[in-house]
């Protein structure tokens, strides 16, 4: 959708179709936004650790569910700045993940109430890595939360960097 919108704007502004196509062909993704990160173990991480809100969380769960995997885990950080509905929005995401058969590890975000859905709440990235355990072939991990959650550190450590 974004590429189509960019193409439409470029064409409407008078760009040549070949230039629009060339621009789209060389576009790069923003870091920490829906990046697929293959691990040496054969597992895959979907790194969307830049930002989070209820709509993007559901989209990320969709993407995680579409990855070929035998085990799916969502490591979720806080969705910041939601206001008075924050606790309910977090709990709804954990419930949605459970309905999809996705295990939730909530990092520094007890408002997910992950335990009530068969998941876990942990204090920080170190505990999240412990909760993940051995991440091997057939496992897909989503790292998603608002930037303040620091889940990009989890992705770096899973990569061994």
Short mmCIF file of C-alpha atoms in Angstrom, two decimals:
data_model
loop_
_atom_site.label_atom_id
_atom_site.label_comp_id
_atom_site.label_asym_id
_atom_site.label_seq_id
_atom_site.Cartn_x
_atom_site.Cartn_y
_atom_site.Cartn_z
CA UNK A 1 0.00 0.00 0.00
CA UNK A 2 2.76 2.44 0.90
CA UNK A 3 4.65 1.76 -2.33
CA UNK A 4 1.50 2.26 -4.39
CA UNK A 5 0.80 5.55 -2.61
CA UNK A 6 4.37 6.72 -3.17
CA UNK A 7 4.12 5.83 -6.86
CA UNK A 8 0.83 7.68 -7.20
CA UNK A 9 2.26 10.80 -5.58
CA UNK A 10 5.36 10.68 -7.78
CA UNK A 11 3.33 10.28 -10.95
CA UNK A 12 0.90 13.02 -9.90
CA UNK A 13 3.88 15.32 -9.31
CA UNK A 14 5.06 14.70 -12.87
CA UNK A 15 7.79 12.12 -12.34
CA UNK A 16 8.59 9.76 -15.16
CA UNK A 17 7.29 6.20 -14.63
CA UNK A 18 10.81 4.77 -15.06
CA UNK A 19 12.11 7.07 -12.29
CA UNK A 20 9.25 6.04 -9.99
CA UNK A 21 9.99 2.35 -10.64
CA UNK A 22 13.71 2.90 -10.06
CA UNK A 23 13.04 4.68 -6.78
CA UNK A 24 10.78 1.90 -5.55
CA UNK A 25 13.29 -0.76 -6.59
CA UNK A 26 16.04 0.82 -4.50
CA UNK A 27 13.97 1.78 -1.46
CA UNK A 28 15.24 0.56 1.89
CA UNK A 29 13.19 -0.31 4.94
CA UNK A 30 13.48 1.72 8.10
CA UNK A 31 15.39 -0.17 10.78
CA UNK A 32 13.41 -1.84 13.57
CA UNK A 33 10.23 -1.89 11.48
CA UNK A 34 8.98 -5.29 10.32
CA UNK A 35 12.49 -6.53 9.52
CA UNK A 36 12.98 -10.27 9.10
CA UNK A 37 16.13 -11.30 10.95
CA UNK A 38 17.32 -14.88 10.33
CA UNK A 39 19.29 -16.41 13.20
CA UNK A 40 22.17 -18.85 12.85
CA UNK A 41 20.05 -21.44 14.70
CA UNK A 42 17.49 -21.48 11.89
CA UNK A 43 14.96 -19.43 13.84
CA UNK A 44 13.65 -16.14 12.53
CA UNK A 45 12.94 -12.88 14.35
CA UNK A 46 10.41 -10.35 13.15
CA UNK A 47 11.89 -7.11 14.48
CA UNK A 48 9.21 -4.44 14.84
CA UNK A 49 10.70 -2.90 17.96
CA UNK A 50 10.48 0.72 16.88
CA UNK A 51 6.91 1.54 17.89
CA UNK A 52 3.63 -0.04 18.93
CA UNK A 53 -0.07 0.68 19.14
CA UNK A 54 -3.06 -1.69 19.10
CA UNK A 55 -3.46 -1.58 15.32
CA UNK A 56 0.22 -2.21 14.58
CA UNK A 57 0.30 -4.96 17.23
CA UNK A 58 -2.51 -6.81 15.48
CA UNK A 59 -0.78 -6.38 12.12
CA UNK A 60 2.46 -7.72 13.59
CA UNK A 61 0.61 -10.73 15.03
CA UNK A 62 -0.81 -11.31 11.53
CA UNK A 63 2.71 -11.20 10.09
CA UNK A 64 4.06 -13.54 12.78
CA UNK A 65 1.23 -15.96 12.07
CA UNK A 66 2.09 -15.95 8.37
CA UNK A 67 5.71 -16.94 8.92
CA UNK A 68 6.49 -20.63 8.39
CA UNK A 69 7.11 -21.89 11.92
CA UNK A 70 6.17 -24.64 14.33
CA UNK A 71 6.47 -22.34 17.35
CA UNK A 72 5.56 -18.65 17.51
CA UNK A 73 6.45 -16.34 20.39
CA UNK A 74 5.60 -12.64 20.71
CA UNK A 75 7.99 -10.76 22.97
CA UNK A 76 5.97 -7.63 23.67
CA UNK A 77 6.94 -4.38 25.31
CA UNK A 78 4.67 -1.61 26.46
CA UNK A 79 2.47 0.30 24.04
CA UNK A 80 3.25 3.77 25.36
CA UNK A 81 0.93 6.75 25.39
CA UNK A 82 -2.41 4.93 25.10
CA UNK A 83 -4.12 6.89 27.85
CA UNK A 84 -6.89 5.57 30.10
CA UNK A 85 -7.61 2.55 27.88
CA UNK A 86 -4.02 1.31 28.14
CA UNK A 87 -4.60 -1.67 30.44
CA UNK A 88 -7.57 -2.92 28.41
CA UNK A 89 -5.73 -2.48 25.10
CA UNK A 90 -2.71 -4.42 26.36
CA UNK A 91 -4.88 -7.24 27.73
CA UNK A 92 -6.79 -7.44 24.44
CA UNK A 93 -3.53 -7.95 22.52
CA UNK A 94 -2.48 -10.80 24.84
CA UNK A 95 -5.91 -12.38 24.39
CA UNK A 96 -5.64 -12.05 20.61
CA UNK A 97 -2.21 -13.69 20.61
CA UNK A 98 -3.50 -16.57 22.75
CA UNK A 99 -6.43 -17.13 20.35
CA UNK A 100 -3.89 -17.43 17.55
CA UNK A 101 -1.74 -19.92 19.46
CA UNK A 102 1.07 -17.40 19.96
CA UNK A 103 2.94 -17.47 23.26
CA UNK A 104 3.40 -14.02 24.84
CA UNK A 105 6.38 -12.89 26.85
CA UNK A 106 5.56 -9.42 28.19
CA UNK A 107 8.68 -7.39 28.99
CA UNK A 108 8.23 -4.74 31.66
CA UNK A 109 4.54 -4.55 30.79
CA UNK A 110 2.35 -6.32 33.36
CA UNK A 111 -0.73 -4.69 31.83
CA UNK A 112 -0.77 -7.48 29.21
CA UNK A 113 -1.76 -9.83 32.03
CA UNK A 114 0.09 -12.47 30.02
CA UNK A 115 -0.12 -15.14 32.72
CA UNK A 116 -3.91 -15.22 32.42
CA UNK A 117 -3.44 -16.22 28.77
CA UNK A 118 -0.75 -18.84 29.36
CA UNK A 119 2.14 -16.43 28.74
CA UNK A 120 4.71 -14.84 31.01
CA UNK A 121 5.58 -11.42 32.36
CA UNK A 122 9.23 -10.61 32.86
CA UNK A 123 11.03 -7.53 34.10
CA UNK A 124 13.60 -6.94 31.38
CA UNK A 125 15.41 -8.20 28.27
CA UNK A 126 17.65 -10.53 30.31
CA UNK A 127 14.60 -12.29 31.73
CA UNK A 128 12.95 -12.35 28.30
CA UNK A 129 15.97 -14.14 26.86
CA UNK A 130 15.82 -16.65 29.71
CA UNK A 131 12.09 -17.17 29.09
CA UNK A 132 12.71 -17.72 25.37
CA UNK A 133 15.27 -20.40 26.13
CA UNK A 134 16.79 -22.21 23.17
CA UNK A 135 15.48 -20.52 20.02
CA UNK A 136 16.01 -23.06 17.26
CA UNK A 137 14.86 -23.96 13.78
CA UNK A 138 11.11 -23.75 13.34
CA UNK A 139 10.74 -20.91 15.83
CA UNK A 140 9.51 -17.44 14.87
CA UNK A 141 9.86 -14.63 17.40
CA UNK A 142 8.17 -11.24 17.19
CA UNK A 143 9.89 -8.38 19.04
CA UNK A 144 7.37 -5.53 19.28
CA UNK A 145 6.85 -2.61 21.60
CA UNK A 146 7.19 1.13 21.84
CA UNK A 147 10.74 2.36 21.55
CA UNK A 148 11.03 2.85 25.32
CA UNK A 149 10.74 -0.94 25.78
CA UNK A 150 14.21 -1.41 24.27
CA UNK A 151 13.40 -4.65 22.48
CA UNK A 152 15.96 -3.87 19.79
CA UNK A 153 18.48 -5.01 22.43
CA UNK A 154 16.72 -8.38 22.57
CA UNK A 155 17.05 -8.73 18.79
CA UNK A 156 20.74 -7.81 18.88
CA UNK A 157 21.41 -10.35 21.59
CA UNK A 158 19.50 -13.08 19.77
CA UNK A 159 21.74 -12.36 16.78
CA UNK A 160 24.79 -12.63 18.99
CA UNK A 161 25.87 -9.07 18.31
#
